[in-house]
């Protein structure tokens, strides 16, 4: 849990609490991508939702593939989200 990042324990606790809340209330784009990743036949590879990496929370991450996916919803463009 946050080893090697030199982040205060209280900050890590806050990040993990925030990530947990984000998993409970995903945006529409996050829910759609989660459905697609779950339905995909990825073999041994798994993507986890709302993962704390350092002092950031990424939308999806695969530790074995070393890939992090962040959905940019700042523009709130429904075409891009779809």
PDB file of N, CA and C in Angstrom:
ATOM      1  N   UNK A   1       0.847  -1.196   0.000  1.00  0.00           N
ATOM      2  CA  UNK A   1       0.000   0.000   0.000  1.00  0.00           C
ATOM      3  C   UNK A   1       0.881   1.244   0.000  1.00  0.00           C
ATOM      4  N   UNK A   2       1.261   1.681  -1.178  1.00  0.00           N
ATOM      5  CA  UNK A   2       1.993   2.932  -1.318  1.00  0.00           C
ATOM      6  C   UNK A   2       3.460   2.863  -0.976  1.00  0.00           C
ATOM      7  N   UNK A   3       4.012   1.653  -0.895  1.00  0.00           N
ATOM      8  CA  UNK A   3       5.422   1.540  -0.536  1.00  0.00           C
ATOM      9  C   UNK A   3       6.309   2.175  -1.606  1.00  0.00           C
ATOM     10  N   UNK A   4       7.334   2.906  -1.169  1.00  0.00           N
ATOM     11  CA  UNK A   4       8.309   3.462  -2.082  1.00  0.00           C
ATOM     12  C   UNK A   4       7.945   4.805  -2.691  1.00  0.00           C
ATOM     13  N   UNK A   5       6.766   5.325  -2.392  1.00  0.00           N
ATOM     14  CA  UNK A   5       6.357   6.582  -3.004  1.00  0.00           C
ATOM     15  C   UNK A   5       6.568   7.778  -2.088  1.00  0.00           C
ATOM     16  N   UNK A   6       6.991   7.567  -0.852  1.00  0.00           N
ATOM     17  CA  UNK A   6       7.202   8.646   0.121  1.00  0.00           C
ATOM     18  C   UNK A   6       5.972   9.531   0.270  1.00  0.00           C
ATOM     19  N   UNK A   7       4.831   8.880   0.460  1.00  0.00           N
ATOM     20  CA  UNK A   7       3.569   9.583   0.650  1.00  0.00           C
ATOM     21  C   UNK A   7       3.123   9.349   2.080  1.00  0.00           C
ATOM     22  N   UNK A   8       2.662  10.406   2.718  1.00  0.00           N
ATOM     23  CA  UNK A   8       2.220  10.295   4.106  1.00  0.00           C
ATOM     24  C   UNK A   8       1.087   9.274   4.231  1.00  0.00           C
ATOM     25  N   UNK A   9       1.084   8.550   5.336  1.00  0.00           N
ATOM     26  CA  UNK A   9       0.075   7.520   5.578  1.00  0.00           C
ATOM     27  C   UNK A   9      -1.340   8.095   5.522  1.00  0.00           C
ATOM     28  N   UNK A  10      -1.524   9.302   6.057  1.00  0.00           N
ATOM     29  CA  UNK A  10      -2.857   9.922   6.040  1.00  0.00           C
ATOM     30  C   UNK A  10      -3.284  10.246   4.605  1.00  0.00           C
ATOM     31  N   UNK A  11      -2.344  10.677   3.771  1.00  0.00           N
ATOM     32  CA  UNK A  11      -2.643  10.967   2.366  1.00  0.00           C
ATOM     33  C   UNK A  11      -3.033   9.681   1.628  1.00  0.00           C
ATOM     34  N   UNK A  12      -2.297   8.599   1.889  1.00  0.00           N
ATOM     35  CA  UNK A  12      -2.621   7.315   1.268  1.00  0.00           C
ATOM     36  C   UNK A  12      -4.005   6.838   1.678  1.00  0.00           C
ATOM     37  N   UNK A  13      -4.327   6.985   2.953  1.00  0.00           N
ATOM     38  CA  UNK A  13      -5.656   6.589   3.423  1.00  0.00           C
ATOM     39  C   UNK A  13      -6.737   7.380   2.703  1.00  0.00           C
ATOM     40  N   UNK A  14      -6.511   8.679   2.537  1.00  0.00           N
ATOM     41  CA  UNK A  14      -7.471   9.530   1.832  1.00  0.00           C
ATOM     42  C   UNK A  14      -7.612   9.094   0.379  1.00  0.00           C
ATOM     43  N   UNK A  15      -6.493   8.801  -0.286  1.00  0.00           N
ATOM     44  CA  UNK A  15      -6.532   8.349  -1.686  1.00  0.00           C
ATOM     45  C   UNK A  15      -7.307   7.047  -1.822  1.00  0.00           C
ATOM     46  N   UNK A  16      -7.065   6.098  -0.934  1.00  0.00           N
ATOM     47  CA  UNK A  16      -7.759   4.814  -1.014  1.00  0.00           C
ATOM     48  C   UNK A  16      -9.246   4.962  -0.718  1.00  0.00           C
ATOM     49  N   UNK A  17      -9.592   5.847   0.220  1.00  0.00           N
ATOM     50  CA  UNK A  17     -11.013   6.109   0.495  1.00  0.00           C
ATOM     51  C   UNK A  17     -11.698   6.745  -0.710  1.00  0.00           C
ATOM     52  N   UNK A  18     -11.000   7.688  -1.343  1.00  0.00           N
ATOM     53  CA  UNK A  18     -11.538   8.351  -2.530  1.00  0.00           C
ATOM     54  C   UNK A  18     -11.714   7.354  -3.673  1.00  0.00           C
ATOM     55  N   UNK A  19     -10.720   6.488  -3.880  1.00  0.00           N
ATOM     56  CA  UNK A  19     -10.806   5.477  -4.940  1.00  0.00           C
ATOM     57  C   UNK A  19     -11.974   4.525  -4.676  1.00  0.00           C
ATOM     58  N   UNK A  20     -12.170   4.141  -3.434  1.00  0.00           N
ATOM     59  CA  UNK A  20     -13.286   3.257  -3.087  1.00  0.00           C
ATOM     60  C   UNK A  20     -14.618   3.914  -3.428  1.00  0.00           C
ATOM     61  N   UNK A  21     -14.742   5.191  -3.098  1.00  0.00           N
ATOM     62  CA  UNK A  21     -15.977   5.920  -3.401  1.00  0.00           C
ATOM     63  C   UNK A  21     -16.176   6.044  -4.914  1.00  0.00           C
ATOM     64  N   UNK A  22     -15.093   6.263  -5.656  1.00  0.00           N
ATOM     65  CA  UNK A  22     -15.177   6.370  -7.114  1.00  0.00           C
ATOM     66  C   UNK A  22     -15.592   5.039  -7.739  1.00  0.00           C
ATOM     67  N   UNK A  23     -15.170   3.913  -7.146  1.00  0.00           N
ATOM     68  CA  UNK A  23     -15.599   2.604  -7.649  1.00  0.00           C
ATOM     69  C   UNK A  23     -17.095   2.399  -7.424  1.00  0.00           C
ATOM     70  N   UNK A  24     -17.602   2.949  -6.354  1.00  0.00           N
ATOM     71  CA  UNK A  24     -19.034   2.812  -6.045  1.00  0.00           C
ATOM     72  C   UNK A  24     -19.912   3.650  -6.961  1.00  0.00           C
ATOM     73  N   UNK A  25     -19.389   4.768  -7.444  1.00  0.00           N
ATOM     74  CA  UNK A  25     -20.184   5.677  -8.274  1.00  0.00           C
ATOM     75  C   UNK A  25     -19.430   6.015  -9.566  1.00  0.00           C
ATOM     76  N   UNK A  26     -19.317   5.048 -10.489  1.00  0.00           N
ATOM     77  CA  UNK A  26     -18.582   5.320 -11.726  1.00  0.00           C
ATOM     78  C   UNK A  26     -19.364   6.247 -12.654  1.00  0.00           C
ATOM     79  N   UNK A  27     -18.628   6.953 -13.497  1.00  0.00           N
ATOM     80  CA  UNK A  27     -19.268   7.761 -14.527  1.00  0.00           C
ATOM     81  C   UNK A  27     -19.781   6.810 -15.617  1.00  0.00           C
ATOM     82  N   UNK A  28     -20.575   7.332 -16.533  1.00  0.00           N
ATOM     83  CA  UNK A  28     -21.114   6.506 -17.617  1.00  0.00           C
ATOM     84  C   UNK A  28     -19.993   5.926 -18.476  1.00  0.00           C
ATOM     85  N   UNK A  29     -18.990   6.749 -18.782  1.00  0.00           N
ATOM     86  CA  UNK A  29     -17.874   6.281 -19.609  1.00  0.00           C
ATOM     87  C   UNK A  29     -17.086   5.187 -18.895  1.00  0.00           C
ATOM     88  N   UNK A  30     -16.865   5.348 -17.603  1.00  0.00           N
ATOM     89  CA  UNK A  30     -16.142   4.332 -16.834  1.00  0.00           C
ATOM     90  C   UNK A  30     -16.932   3.026 -16.782  1.00  0.00           C
ATOM     91  N   UNK A  31     -18.242   3.121 -16.608  1.00  0.00           N
ATOM     92  CA  UNK A  31     -19.085   1.922 -16.555  1.00  0.00           C
ATOM     93  C   UNK A  31     -19.051   1.184 -17.887  1.00  0.00           C
ATOM     94  N   UNK A  32     -19.111   1.921 -19.001  1.00  0.00           N
ATOM     95  CA  UNK A  32     -19.085   1.303 -20.333  1.00  0.00           C
ATOM     96  C   UNK A  32     -17.748   0.604 -20.606  1.00  0.00           C
ATOM     97  N   UNK A  33     -16.649   1.282 -20.241  1.00  0.00           N
ATOM     98  CA  UNK A  33     -15.334   0.681 -20.453  1.00  0.00           C
ATOM     99  C   UNK A  33     -15.160  -0.536 -19.551  1.00  0.00           C
ATOM    100  N   UNK A  34     -15.660  -0.467 -18.340  1.00  0.00           N
ATOM    101  CA  UNK A  34     -15.583  -1.616 -17.439  1.00  0.00           C
ATOM    102  C   UNK A  34     -16.341  -2.809 -18.020  1.00  0.00           C
ATOM    103  N   UNK A  35     -17.521  -2.566 -18.574  1.00  0.00           N
ATOM    104  CA  UNK A  35     -18.293  -3.638 -19.218  1.00  0.00           C
ATOM    105  C   UNK A  35     -17.508  -4.249 -20.378  1.00  0.00           C
ATOM    106  N   UNK A  36     -16.894  -3.397 -21.183  1.00  0.00           N
ATOM    107  CA  UNK A  36     -16.132  -3.882 -22.343  1.00  0.00           C
ATOM    108  C   UNK A  36     -14.917  -4.696 -21.907  1.00  0.00           C
ATOM    109  N   UNK A  37     -14.207  -4.221 -20.886  1.00  0.00           N
ATOM    110  CA  UNK A  37     -13.033  -4.951 -20.403  1.00  0.00           C
ATOM    111  C   UNK A  37     -13.428  -6.271 -19.751  1.00  0.00           C
ATOM    112  N   UNK A  38     -14.564  -6.275 -19.078  1.00  0.00           N
ATOM    113  CA  UNK A  38     -15.042  -7.507 -18.445  1.00  0.00           C
ATOM    114  C   UNK A  38     -15.462  -8.518 -19.496  1.00  0.00           C
ATOM    115  N   UNK A  39     -16.104  -8.062 -20.563  1.00  0.00           N
ATOM    116  CA  UNK A  39     -16.580  -8.951 -21.615  1.00  0.00           C
ATOM    117  C   UNK A  39     -15.452  -9.451 -22.522  1.00  0.00           C
ATOM    118  N   UNK A  40     -14.354  -8.699 -22.577  1.00  0.00           N
ATOM    119  CA  UNK A  40     -13.242  -9.076 -23.458  1.00  0.00           C
ATOM    120  C   UNK A  40     -12.550 -10.330 -22.927  1.00  0.00           C
ATOM    121  N   UNK A  41     -12.135 -11.169 -23.840  1.00  0.00           N
ATOM    122  CA  UNK A  41     -11.393 -12.377 -23.488  1.00  0.00           C
ATOM    123  C   UNK A  41      -9.910 -12.008 -23.415  1.00  0.00           C
ATOM    124  N   UNK A  42      -9.458 -11.589 -22.241  1.00  0.00           N
ATOM    125  CA  UNK A  42      -8.088 -11.114 -22.090  1.00  0.00           C
ATOM    126  C   UNK A  42      -7.152 -12.170 -21.509  1.00  0.00           C
ATOM    127  N   UNK A  43      -7.636 -13.370 -21.351  1.00  0.00           N
ATOM    128  CA  UNK A  43      -6.797 -14.433 -20.819  1.00  0.00           C
ATOM    129  C   UNK A  43      -6.387 -14.161 -19.392  1.00  0.00           C
ATOM    130  N   UNK A  44      -5.087 -14.172 -19.150  1.00  0.00           N
ATOM    131  CA  UNK A  44      -4.595 -13.998 -17.787  1.00  0.00           C
ATOM    132  C   UNK A  44      -4.519 -12.534 -17.357  1.00  0.00           C
ATOM    133  N   UNK A  45      -4.790 -11.617 -18.260  1.00  0.00           N
ATOM    134  CA  UNK A  45      -4.669 -10.199 -17.934  1.00  0.00           C
ATOM    135  C   UNK A  45      -5.957  -9.656 -17.324  1.00  0.00           C
ATOM    136  N   UNK A  46      -5.807  -8.842 -16.290  1.00  0.00           N
ATOM    137  CA  UNK A  46      -6.953  -8.242 -15.601  1.00  0.00           C
ATOM    138  C   UNK A  46      -6.750  -6.741 -15.494  1.00  0.00           C
ATOM    139  N   UNK A  47      -7.837  -6.016 -15.589  1.00  0.00           N
ATOM    140  CA  UNK A  47      -7.816  -4.584 -15.337  1.00  0.00           C
ATOM    141  C   UNK A  47      -8.596  -4.319 -14.064  1.00  0.00           C
ATOM    142  N   UNK A  48      -8.007  -3.561 -13.153  1.00  0.00           N
ATOM    143  CA  UNK A  48      -8.688  -3.164 -11.927  1.00  0.00           C
ATOM    144  C   UNK A  48      -9.160  -1.730 -12.084  1.00  0.00           C
ATOM    145  N   UNK A  49     -10.291  -1.405 -11.414  1.00  0.00           N
ATOM    146  CA  UNK A  49     -10.864  -0.064 -11.506  1.00  0.00           C
ATOM    147  C   UNK A  49     -10.369   0.818 -10.368  1.00  0.00           C
ATOM    148  N   UNK A  50     -10.215   2.106 -10.663  1.00  0.00           N
ATOM    149  CA  UNK A  50      -9.865   3.136  -9.684  1.00  0.00           C
ATOM    150  C   UNK A  50      -8.702   2.688  -8.807  1.00  0.00           C
ATOM    151  N   UNK A  51      -7.525   2.631  -9.412  1.00  0.00           N
ATOM    152  CA  UNK A  51      -6.322   2.138  -8.751  1.00  0.00           C
ATOM    153  C   UNK A  51      -5.460   3.313  -8.310  1.00  0.00           C
ATOM    154  N   UNK A  52      -4.978   3.241  -7.080  1.00  0.00           N
ATOM    155  CA  UNK A  52      -4.068   4.258  -6.559  1.00  0.00           C
ATOM    156  C   UNK A  52      -2.660   3.906  -7.012  1.00  0.00           C
ATOM    157  N   UNK A  53      -2.030   4.838  -7.750  1.00  0.00           N
ATOM    158  CA  UNK A  53      -0.646   4.686  -8.185  1.00  0.00           C
ATOM    159  C   UNK A  53       0.079   5.946  -7.741  1.00  0.00           C
ATOM    160  N   UNK A  54       0.967   5.805  -6.803  1.00  0.00           N
ATOM    161  CA  UNK A  54       1.645   6.971  -6.243  1.00  0.00           C
ATOM    162  C   UNK A  54       0.641   7.869  -5.556  1.00  0.00           C
ATOM    163  N   UNK A  55       0.572   9.110  -5.973  1.00  0.00           N
ATOM    164  CA  UNK A  55      -0.395  10.039  -5.383  1.00  0.00           C
ATOM    165  C   UNK A  55      -1.537  10.334  -6.356  1.00  0.00           C
ATOM    166  N   UNK A  56      -1.753   9.421  -7.308  1.00  0.00           N
ATOM    167  CA  UNK A  56      -2.824   9.591  -8.291  1.00  0.00           C
ATOM    168  C   UNK A  56      -3.766   8.397  -8.251  1.00  0.00           C
ATOM    169  N   UNK A  57      -4.970   8.609  -8.764  1.00  0.00           N
ATOM    170  CA  UNK A  57      -5.940   7.540  -8.925  1.00  0.00           C
ATOM    171  C   UNK A  57      -6.225   7.437 -10.420  1.00  0.00           C
ATOM    172  N   UNK A  58      -5.929   6.270 -10.996  1.00  0.00           N
ATOM    173  CA  UNK A  58      -6.203   6.065 -12.421  1.00  0.00           C
ATOM    174  C   UNK A  58      -7.484   5.257 -12.564  1.00  0.00           C
ATOM    175  N   UNK A  59      -8.178   5.443 -13.673  1.00  0.00           N
ATOM    176  CA  UNK A  59      -9.467   4.774 -13.874  1.00  0.00           C
ATOM    177  C   UNK A  59      -9.329   3.260 -13.972  1.00  0.00           C
ATOM    178  N   UNK A  60      -8.354   2.779 -14.738  1.00  0.00           N
ATOM    179  CA  UNK A  60      -8.132   1.342 -14.908  1.00  0.00           C
ATOM    180  C   UNK A  60      -6.635   1.090 -14.961  1.00  0.00           C
ATOM    181  N   UNK A  61      -6.210  -0.050 -14.422  1.00  0.00           N
ATOM    182  CA  UNK A  61      -4.794  -0.410 -14.475  1.00  0.00           C
ATOM    183  C   UNK A  61      -4.649  -1.921 -14.539  1.00  0.00           C
ATOM    184  N   UNK A  62      -3.655  -2.354 -15.287  1.00  0.00           N
ATOM    185  CA  UNK A  62      -3.289  -3.760 -15.344  1.00  0.00           C
ATOM    186  C   UNK A  62      -1.847  -3.862 -14.875  1.00  0.00           C
ATOM    187  N   UNK A  63      -1.656  -4.487 -13.722  1.00  0.00           N
ATOM    188  CA  UNK A  63      -0.318  -4.594 -13.165  1.00  0.00           C
ATOM    189  C   UNK A  63       0.571  -5.472 -14.034  1.00  0.00           C
ATOM    190  N   UNK A  64       0.027  -6.589 -14.529  1.00  0.00           N
ATOM    191  CA  UNK A  64       0.840  -7.500 -15.329  1.00  0.00           C
ATOM    192  C   UNK A  64       1.254  -6.884 -16.670  1.00  0.00           C
ATOM    193  N   UNK A  65       0.381  -6.057 -17.256  1.00  0.00           N
ATOM    194  CA  UNK A  65       0.713  -5.390 -18.515  1.00  0.00           C
ATOM    195  C   UNK A  65       1.437  -4.062 -18.311  1.00  0.00           C
ATOM    196  N   UNK A  66       1.418  -3.568 -17.067  1.00  0.00           N
ATOM    197  CA  UNK A  66       2.011  -2.261 -16.730  1.00  0.00           C
ATOM    198  C   UNK A  66       1.373  -1.145 -17.568  1.00  0.00           C
ATOM    199  N   UNK A  67       0.029  -1.174 -17.589  1.00  0.00           N
ATOM    200  CA  UNK A  67      -0.741  -0.184 -18.340  1.00  0.00           C
ATOM    201  C   UNK A  67      -1.711   0.500 -17.392  1.00  0.00           C
ATOM    202  N   UNK A  68      -1.782   1.813 -17.494  1.00  0.00           N
ATOM    203  CA  UNK A  68      -2.778   2.590 -16.760  1.00  0.00           C
ATOM    204  C   UNK A  68      -3.629   3.335 -17.775  1.00  0.00           C
ATOM    205  N   UNK A  69      -4.950   3.346 -17.548  1.00  0.00           N
ATOM    206  CA  UNK A  69      -5.887   4.003 -18.469  1.00  0.00           C
ATOM    207  C   UNK A  69      -6.649   5.066 -17.691  1.00  0.00           C
ATOM    208  N   UNK A  70      -6.635   6.270 -18.198  1.00  0.00           N
ATOM    209  CA  UNK A  70      -7.370   7.382 -17.591  1.00  0.00           C
ATOM    210  C   UNK A  70      -8.334   7.919 -18.637  1.00  0.00           C
ATOM    211  N   UNK A  71      -9.605   8.010 -18.277  1.00  0.00           N
ATOM    212  CA  UNK A  71     -10.614   8.556 -19.183  1.00  0.00           C
ATOM    213  C   UNK A  71     -10.690  10.055 -18.924  1.00  0.00           C
ATOM    214  N   UNK A  72     -10.407  10.854 -19.954  1.00  0.00           N
ATOM    215  CA  UNK A  72     -10.437  12.305 -19.818  1.00  0.00           C
ATOM    216  C   UNK A  72     -11.859  12.781 -20.057  1.00  0.00           C
ATOM    217  N   UNK A  73     -12.536  13.151 -18.981  1.00  0.00           N
ATOM    218  CA  UNK A  73     -13.911  13.605 -19.096  1.00  0.00           C
ATOM    219  C   UNK A  73     -14.039  15.100 -18.833  1.00  0.00           C
ATOM    220  N   UNK A  74     -12.925  15.801 -18.856  1.00  0.00           N
ATOM    221  CA  UNK A  74     -12.955  17.237 -18.588  1.00  0.00           C
ATOM    222  C   UNK A  74     -13.802  17.978 -19.617  1.00  0.00           C
ATOM    223  N   UNK A  75     -13.722  17.558 -20.862  1.00  0.00           N
ATOM    224  CA  UNK A  75     -14.494  18.219 -21.925  1.00  0.00           C
ATOM    225  C   UNK A  75     -15.945  17.766 -21.921  1.00  0.00           C
ATOM    226  N   UNK A  76     -16.199  16.609 -21.322  1.00  0.00           N
ATOM    227  CA  UNK A  76     -17.552  16.028 -21.267  1.00  0.00           C
ATOM    228  C   UNK A  76     -18.157  15.926 -22.656  1.00  0.00           C
ATOM    229  N   UNK A  77     -17.342  15.418 -23.596  1.00  0.00           N
ATOM    230  CA  UNK A  77     -17.799  15.234 -24.961  1.00  0.00           C
ATOM    231  C   UNK A  77     -18.427  13.839 -25.077  1.00  0.00           C
ATOM    232  N   UNK A  78     -19.745  13.752 -25.232  1.00  0.00           N
ATOM    233  CA  UNK A  78     -20.382  12.449 -25.260  1.00  0.00           C
ATOM    234  C   UNK A  78     -19.908  11.541 -26.396  1.00  0.00           C
ATOM    235  N   UNK A  79     -19.499  12.132 -27.520  1.00  0.00           N
ATOM    236  CA  UNK A  79     -19.005  11.338 -28.636  1.00  0.00           C
ATOM    237  C   UNK A  79     -17.702  10.631 -28.270  1.00  0.00           C
ATOM    238  N   UNK A  80     -16.793  11.337 -27.601  1.00  0.00           N
ATOM    239  CA  UNK A  80     -15.531  10.734 -27.181  1.00  0.00           C
ATOM    240  C   UNK A  80     -15.753   9.685 -26.091  1.00  0.00           C
ATOM    241  N   UNK A  81     -16.659   9.968 -25.168  1.00  0.00           N
ATOM    242  CA  UNK A  81     -16.946   9.029 -24.096  1.00  0.00           C
ATOM    243  C   UNK A  81     -17.486   7.727 -24.640  1.00  0.00           C
ATOM    244  N   UNK A  82     -18.329   7.816 -25.657  1.00  0.00           N
ATOM    245  CA  UNK A  82     -18.907   6.623 -26.252  1.00  0.00           C
ATOM    246  C   UNK A  82     -17.829   5.830 -26.915  1.00  0.00           C
TER     247      UNK A  82
END
